CSV table of C-alpha atoms and ligand atoms in Angstrom, one decimal:
chain,number,residue,atom,x,y,z
C,79,MET,CA,166.4,-42.0,1.1
C,80,GLU,CA,167.3,-38.3,1.4
C,81,ARG,CA,168.1,-36.3,-1.8
C,82,ASN,CA,171.6,-35.4,-0.6
C,83,GLU,CA,172.6,-38.8,0.9
C,84,PRO,CA,175.1,-40.9,-1.1
C,85,CYS,CA,173.1,-43.1,-3.6
C,86,TRP,CA,172.2,-46.6,-2.4
C,87,CYS,CA,173.9,-48.0,-5.5
C,88,GLY,CA,177.3,-47.2,-4.3
C,89,SER,CA,178.2,-44.9,-7.2
C,90,GLY,CA,179.4,-42.2,-4.6
C,91,LYS,CA,177.1,-39.7,-6.2
C,92,LYS,CA,174.3,-37.9,-4.3
C,93,TYR,CA,171.0,-39.8,-4.5
C,94,LYS,CA,169.4,-36.8,-6.3
C,95,LYS,CA,172.1,-37.0,-9.0
C,96,CYS,CA,171.9,-40.7,-9.3
C,97,HIS,CA,169.0,-43.1,-8.8
C,98,MET,CA,166.4,-40.7,-7.5
C,99,ALA,CA,164.7,-40.0,-10.9
C,100,ILE,CA,164.7,-43.7,-11.8
C,101,ASP,CA,163.3,-44.7,-8.4
C,102,GLU,CA,160.5,-42.1,-8.8
C,103,LYS,CA,159.7,-43.5,-12.2
C,104,ILE,CA,159.7,-47.1,-11.0
C,105,LYS,CA,157.3,-46.0,-8.3
C,106,ILE,CA,154.8,-44.7,-10.9
C,107,TYR,CA,154.8,-48.1,-12.7
C,108,GLU,CA,154.5,-49.9,-9.4
C,109,ASP,CA,151.5,-47.9,-8.3
C,110,ARG,CA,149.9,-48.8,-11.7
C,111,GLY,CA,150.3,-52.5,-10.7
C,112,ASP,CA,153.3,-53.4,-12.8
C,113,ILE,CA,155.8,-56.0,-11.6
C,114,VAL,CA,159.0,-54.0,-10.9
C,115,PRO,CA,162.5,-55.2,-10.2
C,116,PRO,CA,163.6,-55.5,-6.6
C,117,ARG,CA,166.6,-53.2,-5.9
C,118,GLU,CA,169.0,-56.2,-5.3
C,119,ILE,CA,168.9,-57.2,-9.0
C,120,LEU,CA,169.9,-53.7,-10.2
C,121,LYS,CA,173.6,-53.8,-10.7
C,122,THR,CA,175.9,-51.0,-9.5
C,123,PRO,CA,178.7,-49.7,-11.8
C,124,GLU,CA,181.3,-51.7,-9.9
C,125,GLN,CA,179.3,-54.9,-10.2
C,126,ILE,CA,178.9,-54.3,-13.9
C,127,GLU,CA,182.6,-53.9,-14.4
C,128,LYS,CA,183.2,-57.2,-12.7
C,129,ILE,CA,180.5,-59.0,-14.6
C,130,LYS,CA,182.1,-57.7,-17.8
C,131,LYS,CA,185.4,-59.3,-16.8
C,132,SER,CA,183.7,-62.6,-16.4
C,133,ALA,CA,181.9,-62.1,-19.7
C,134,GLU,CA,185.2,-61.5,-21.5
C,135,ILE,CA,186.2,-65.0,-20.7
C,136,ASN,CA,182.8,-66.3,-21.6
C,137,THR,CA,182.9,-64.7,-25.1
C,138,GLY,CA,186.5,-65.8,-25.5
C,139,ILE,CA,185.5,-69.4,-25.0
C,140,LEU,CA,182.7,-69.2,-27.6
C,141,ASP,CA,185.1,-67.6,-30.1
C,142,PHE,CA,187.6,-70.4,-29.4
C,143,VAL,CA,184.9,-73.1,-29.9
C,144,ALA,CA,183.8,-71.3,-33.1
C,145,GLU,CA,187.3,-71.6,-34.5
C,146,HIS,CA,187.9,-75.2,-33.6
C,147,ILE,CA,184.5,-77.0,-33.8
C,148,LYS,CA,184.3,-79.5,-36.7
C,149,ALA,CA,183.0,-82.9,-37.7
C,150,GLY,CA,184.8,-85.8,-36.0
C,151,ILE,CA,185.4,-84.3,-32.6
C,152,SER,CA,183.6,-85.4,-29.5
C,153,THR,CA,181.5,-83.2,-27.3
C,154,GLU,CA,183.9,-84.2,-24.5
C,155,GLN,CA,186.6,-82.3,-26.5
C,156,ILE,CA,184.4,-79.2,-26.3
C,157,ASP,CA,184.1,-79.7,-22.6
C,158,LYS,CA,187.8,-79.9,-22.2
C,159,TRP,CA,188.3,-76.7,-24.3
C,160,VAL,CA,185.8,-74.9,-22.1
C,161,TYR,CA,187.3,-76.2,-18.8
C,162,ASP,CA,190.9,-75.4,-19.8
C,163,TYR,CA,190.2,-72.0,-21.3
C,164,THR,CA,188.3,-70.9,-18.2
C,165,VAL,CA,190.6,-72.1,-15.5
C,166,GLU,CA,193.7,-70.9,-17.4
C,167,ARG,CA,192.2,-67.4,-17.0
C,168,GLY,CA,191.3,-67.8,-13.3
C,169,GLY,CA,187.6,-68.5,-13.8
C,170,ILE,CA,185.3,-71.4,-12.9
C,171,PRO,CA,182.9,-73.0,-15.4
C,172,ALA,CA,179.5,-72.1,-13.8
C,173,ASP,CA,177.9,-75.4,-15.0
C,174,LEU,CA,180.4,-77.7,-13.3
C,175,GLY,CA,178.7,-79.1,-10.2
C,176,TYR,CA,175.7,-76.8,-10.6
C,177,GLU,CA,172.9,-78.8,-9.0
C,178,GLY,CA,175.0,-81.9,-9.6
C,179,TYR,CA,175.6,-81.2,-13.3
C,180,PRO,CA,178.7,-83.2,-14.2
C,181,LYS,CA,180.4,-81.2,-17.0
C,182,SER,CA,181.7,-77.6,-17.7
C,183,VAL,CA,179.4,-76.9,-20.7
C,184,CYS,CA,176.1,-77.9,-22.3
C,185,THR,CA,176.2,-79.3,-25.8
C,186,SER,CA,172.8,-79.9,-27.3
C,187,ILE,CA,172.6,-81.5,-30.8
C,188,ASN,CA,169.7,-81.5,-33.3
C,189,ASN,CA,166.5,-82.7,-31.4
C,190,GLU,CA,168.1,-81.8,-28.0
C,191,ILE,CA,166.6,-78.6,-26.7
C,192,CYS,CA,169.2,-77.9,-24.0
C,193,HIS,CA,171.4,-79.4,-21.2
C,194,GLY,CA,173.1,-82.0,-23.5
C,195,ILE,CA,175.9,-83.5,-21.5
C,196,PRO,CA,179.3,-83.7,-23.2
C,197,SER,CA,180.6,-87.3,-23.8
C,198,GLU,CA,183.5,-89.0,-25.6
C,199,ASN,CA,180.9,-91.2,-27.2
C,200,ILE,CA,179.1,-88.3,-28.9
C,201,ILE,CA,180.9,-87.4,-32.1
C,202,LEU,CA,179.9,-84.5,-34.2
C,203,ALA,CA,178.9,-85.4,-37.7
C,204,GLU,CA,178.5,-83.4,-40.9
C,205,GLY,CA,175.0,-82.0,-41.0
C,206,ASP,CA,174.5,-81.7,-37.2
C,207,ILE,CA,173.5,-78.4,-35.6
C,208,ILE,CA,174.7,-77.9,-32.0
C,209,ASN,CA,174.1,-75.4,-29.3
C,210,VAL,CA,177.1,-74.8,-27.1
C,211,ASP,CA,176.0,-73.0,-23.9
C,212,VAL,CA,178.9,-71.6,-21.8
C,213,SER,CA,178.6,-70.0,-18.4
C,214,THR,CA,181.5,-68.5,-16.4
C,215,ILE,CA,182.2,-67.4,-12.8
C,216,LEU,CA,185.1,-65.0,-12.3
C,217,ASP,CA,185.7,-63.5,-8.9
C,218,GLY,CA,182.2,-64.4,-7.9
C,219,TYR,CA,180.5,-62.8,-10.9
C,220,PHE,CA,178.5,-64.8,-13.5
C,221,SER,CA,178.1,-64.6,-17.2
C,222,ASP,CA,176.2,-66.9,-19.7
C,223,ALA,CA,175.8,-67.1,-23.4
C,224,SER,CA,175.3,-69.7,-26.1
C,225,ARG,CA,175.7,-70.0,-29.9
C,226,MET,CA,174.5,-72.4,-32.6
C,227,PHE,CA,177.1,-74.1,-34.8
C,228,LYS,CA,176.5,-75.8,-38.1
C,229,ILE,CA,178.8,-78.8,-38.7
C,230,GLY,CA,179.8,-78.8,-42.3
C,231,LYS,CA,177.0,-78.6,-44.8
C,232,VAL,CA,173.6,-78.9,-43.1
C,233,SER,CA,170.1,-79.5,-44.5
C,234,GLU,CA,167.9,-76.6,-45.5
C,235,ARG,CA,165.6,-77.4,-42.5
C,236,ALA,CA,168.6,-77.0,-40.1
C,237,GLU,CA,169.9,-73.9,-41.9
C,238,LYS,CA,166.5,-72.3,-41.5
C,239,ILE,CA,165.9,-73.0,-37.8
C,240,VAL,CA,169.4,-71.7,-36.9
C,241,ARG,CA,168.9,-68.5,-38.9
C,242,VAL,CA,165.4,-67.9,-37.6
C,243,THR,CA,166.4,-68.5,-33.9
C,244,GLN,CA,169.3,-65.9,-34.4
C,245,GLU,CA,166.7,-63.5,-35.8
C,246,CYS,CA,164.4,-64.1,-32.9
C,247,VAL,CA,167.1,-63.1,-30.4
C,248,GLU,CA,168.0,-60.0,-32.4
C,249,LEU,CA,164.3,-59.0,-32.6
C,250,GLY,CA,163.9,-59.6,-28.8
C,251,LEU,CA,167.1,-57.6,-28.1
C,252,ALA,CA,165.6,-54.6,-30.0
C,253,GLN,CA,162.9,-54.5,-27.3
C,254,ALA,CA,165.5,-54.5,-24.5
C,255,LYS,CA,165.3,-50.9,-23.3
C,256,PRO,CA,164.2,-49.2,-20.1
C,257,TRP,CA,160.4,-48.9,-19.4
C,258,ASN,CA,159.6,-51.6,-21.8
C,259,HIS,CA,158.6,-55.0,-20.3
C,260,LEU,CA,160.0,-58.5,-20.5
C,261,GLY,CA,156.8,-59.4,-22.4
C,262,ASP,CA,157.8,-57.0,-25.2
C,263,ILE,CA,161.0,-59.1,-25.7
C,264,ALA,CA,159.0,-62.3,-25.5
C,265,ASP,CA,156.3,-61.2,-27.9
C,266,ALA,CA,158.9,-60.1,-30.6
C,267,ILE,CA,160.5,-63.6,-30.3
C,268,ASN,CA,157.4,-65.6,-30.2
C,269,THR,CA,155.8,-63.8,-33.1
C,270,HIS,CA,158.8,-64.3,-35.4
C,271,ALA,CA,159.1,-68.0,-34.4
C,272,LYS,CA,155.4,-68.5,-35.1
C,273,GLU,CA,155.5,-66.7,-38.4
C,274,ASN,CA,158.1,-69.2,-39.5
C,275,GLY,CA,156.0,-72.2,-38.4
C,276,TYR,CA,158.0,-72.8,-35.2
C,277,SER,CA,157.1,-72.9,-31.5
C,278,VAL,CA,158.9,-71.5,-28.5
C,279,VAL,CA,159.5,-73.8,-25.4
C,280,GLU,CA,157.3,-72.5,-22.6
C,281,ASP,CA,158.5,-73.9,-19.3
C,282,ILE,CA,162.2,-73.4,-19.7
C,283,GLY,CA,163.4,-69.8,-20.1
C,284,GLY,CA,166.0,-67.2,-19.3
C,285,HIS,CA,166.9,-65.6,-16.0
C,286,GLY,CA,168.5,-62.7,-14.2
C,287,ILE,CA,172.2,-63.2,-13.7
C,288,GLY,CA,175.3,-61.5,-12.4
C,289,LEU,CA,175.8,-62.0,-8.7
C,290,ALA,CA,174.4,-65.5,-9.0
C,291,PHE,CA,173.9,-67.9,-11.9
C,292,HIS,CA,170.1,-67.7,-11.8
C,293,GLU,CA,168.5,-64.7,-10.3
C,294,GLU,CA,165.1,-63.1,-10.6
C,295,PRO,CA,163.4,-62.6,-12.9
C,296,PHE,CA,162.4,-65.8,-14.8
C,297,VAL,CA,162.3,-64.7,-18.4
C,298,SER,CA,159.6,-66.3,-20.5
C,299,TYR,CA,159.6,-66.0,-24.3
C,300,VAL,CA,155.9,-66.7,-24.7
C,301,THR,CA,154.3,-63.9,-22.6
C,302,PRO,CA,152.3,-61.1,-24.2
C,303,LYS,CA,153.5,-57.6,-25.1
C,304,GLY,CA,153.5,-55.2,-22.1
C,305,SER,CA,153.3,-58.1,-19.5
C,306,GLU,CA,155.9,-59.3,-17.0
C,307,MET,CA,158.6,-57.3,-15.3
C,308,LEU,CA,159.4,-53.7,-16.1
C,309,LEU,CA,162.8,-53.2,-17.6
C,310,VAL,CA,165.0,-50.8,-15.6
C,311,PRO,CA,168.6,-49.6,-16.1
C,312,GLY,CA,171.0,-51.9,-14.2
C,313,MET,CA,169.1,-55.1,-14.8
C,314,THR,CA,171.2,-58.0,-16.3
C,315,PHE,CA,169.4,-61.1,-17.7
C,316,THR,CA,169.6,-63.5,-20.5
C,317,ILE,CA,167.6,-63.7,-23.8
C,318,GLU,CA,167.8,-67.4,-24.7
C,319,PRO,CA,164.7,-68.7,-26.4
C,320,MET,CA,164.5,-72.4,-27.4
C,321,VAL,CA,162.9,-72.6,-30.7
C,322,ASN,CA,161.4,-75.9,-31.9
C,323,GLU,CA,160.6,-76.9,-35.5
C,324,GLY,CA,157.5,-78.8,-34.3
C,325,GLY,CA,155.6,-78.4,-31.0
C,326,PRO,CA,156.9,-76.9,-27.8
C,327,ASP,CA,156.6,-80.1,-25.7
C,328,PHE,CA,159.7,-81.9,-24.4
C,329,TYR,CA,160.9,-84.7,-22.2
C,330,VAL,CA,164.0,-85.1,-20.0
C,331,ASP,CA,166.4,-87.9,-20.4
C,332,GLU,CA,165.6,-90.6,-17.8
C,333,ASP,CA,169.1,-91.9,-17.5
C,334,ASN,CA,171.1,-88.7,-17.0
C,335,GLY,CA,168.3,-86.6,-15.6
C,336,TRP,CA,169.4,-83.5,-17.6
C,337,THR,CA,169.2,-83.6,-21.4
C,338,VAL,CA,165.9,-82.1,-22.7
C,339,TYR,CA,164.6,-83.5,-26.0
C,340,THR,CA,161.8,-82.4,-28.3
C,341,GLU,CA,158.8,-84.6,-27.7
C,342,ASP,CA,158.2,-85.0,-31.5
C,343,ASP,CA,161.8,-85.5,-32.4
C,344,GLY,CA,161.9,-82.2,-34.4
C,345,LEU,CA,164.9,-80.0,-34.5
C,346,SER,CA,165.5,-77.4,-31.8
C,347,ALA,CA,167.8,-74.4,-31.7
C,348,GLN,CA,168.8,-71.9,-29.1
C,349,VAL,CA,170.8,-68.7,-29.0
C,350,GLU,CA,171.6,-66.9,-25.7
C,351,TYR,CA,172.7,-63.3,-25.2
C,352,MET,CA,173.4,-61.9,-21.8
C,353,VAL,CA,172.2,-58.2,-21.7
C,354,LEU,CA,172.4,-55.2,-19.5
C,355,ILE,CA,169.6,-52.6,-19.6
C,356,THR,CA,171.3,-49.2,-19.8
C,357,GLU,CA,169.8,-45.7,-19.5
C,358,ASP,CA,169.1,-45.4,-23.2
C,359,GLY,CA,168.8,-49.0,-24.3
C,360,HIS,CA,170.9,-52.1,-23.7
C,361,GLU,CA,174.4,-53.5,-23.9
C,362,VAL,CA,175.2,-57.1,-24.9
C,363,ILE,CA,177.4,-58.4,-22.1
C,364,THR,CA,178.3,-61.7,-23.8
C,365,LYS,CA,177.0,-63.5,-26.8
S,480,MF3,N1,173.6,-72.3,-19.2
S,480,MF3,C1,172.2,-72.7,-18.8
S,480,MF3,C2,171.4,-71.4,-18.8
S,480,MF3,O1,171.4,-70.8,-19.8
S,480,MF3,C3,172.2,-73.4,-17.5
S,480,MF3,C4,172.9,-74.7,-17.6
S,480,MF3,S1,172.8,-75.4,-16.0
S,480,MF3,C5,173.6,-76.9,-16.2
S,480,MF3,O2,170.8,-71.1,-17.9
S,480,MF3,F1,173.7,-77.3,-15.1
S,480,MF3,F2,172.9,-77.6,-17.0
S,480,MF3,F3,174.8,-76.6,-16.8
S,481,CO,CO1,171.1,-68.9,-19.3
């Protein structure tokens, strides 16, 4: 690409005033043998604007759930809140119909690691901890985040895993800046989980997101510092470790084909932020 041509990212600026310096820097890492992001996953300013509109709905849903969730409601009720809130604002729940998934949200309680399917037969009880994982499509742009909720007073065990998982994500987020690597985020998360006696699920992870639900890269939270893909401005991906009280092993529900449980029945917690790598750090797109 010529210095004076309009930049490939569509900013309208000349290449030399836009992505040229970043491209040159990426090339240095690439020549060194690093995994570098393909251009297609670096979002343009226009795409980022549209992703943020989708994320506004996504965060709004989680805020709505936070205000209304309580003991005695069914997870089906949460599904209805998510569906209604999304479609009333012109969006589509990204989960609905995704690879045949039957509902608009994932609701994973206690020993469920992820992909709990809402049901009118599942009633929230005092002491439960639940992950509500919401993903939204607006105008073709995707957003994704999840929070943990404590139902009434919960045990000290439950209190601790929710707190530590939140801390894990914040520590990972602090590593989300250009020219770091995904492994830096993973190591910060895994180290904090281990220090608290916990383990991080290995085979299920985060993902690039924005123009599709699941884009490159796969984001592991157990890889070493300095390893995995280089972080570059314009990347959008999730930080969503699943933290287990016991071992990292899991099994999938044979009947519904989705819900993932801890093998040892221990508690599991997950928090998911969707982040954008910026020129000087990161922005949280939805959490
Ligand atoms: N929201 C999940 C994620 O973080 C994906 C759920 S897919 C579904 O990637 F089909 F289970 F909804
Ligand atoms: Co996700």
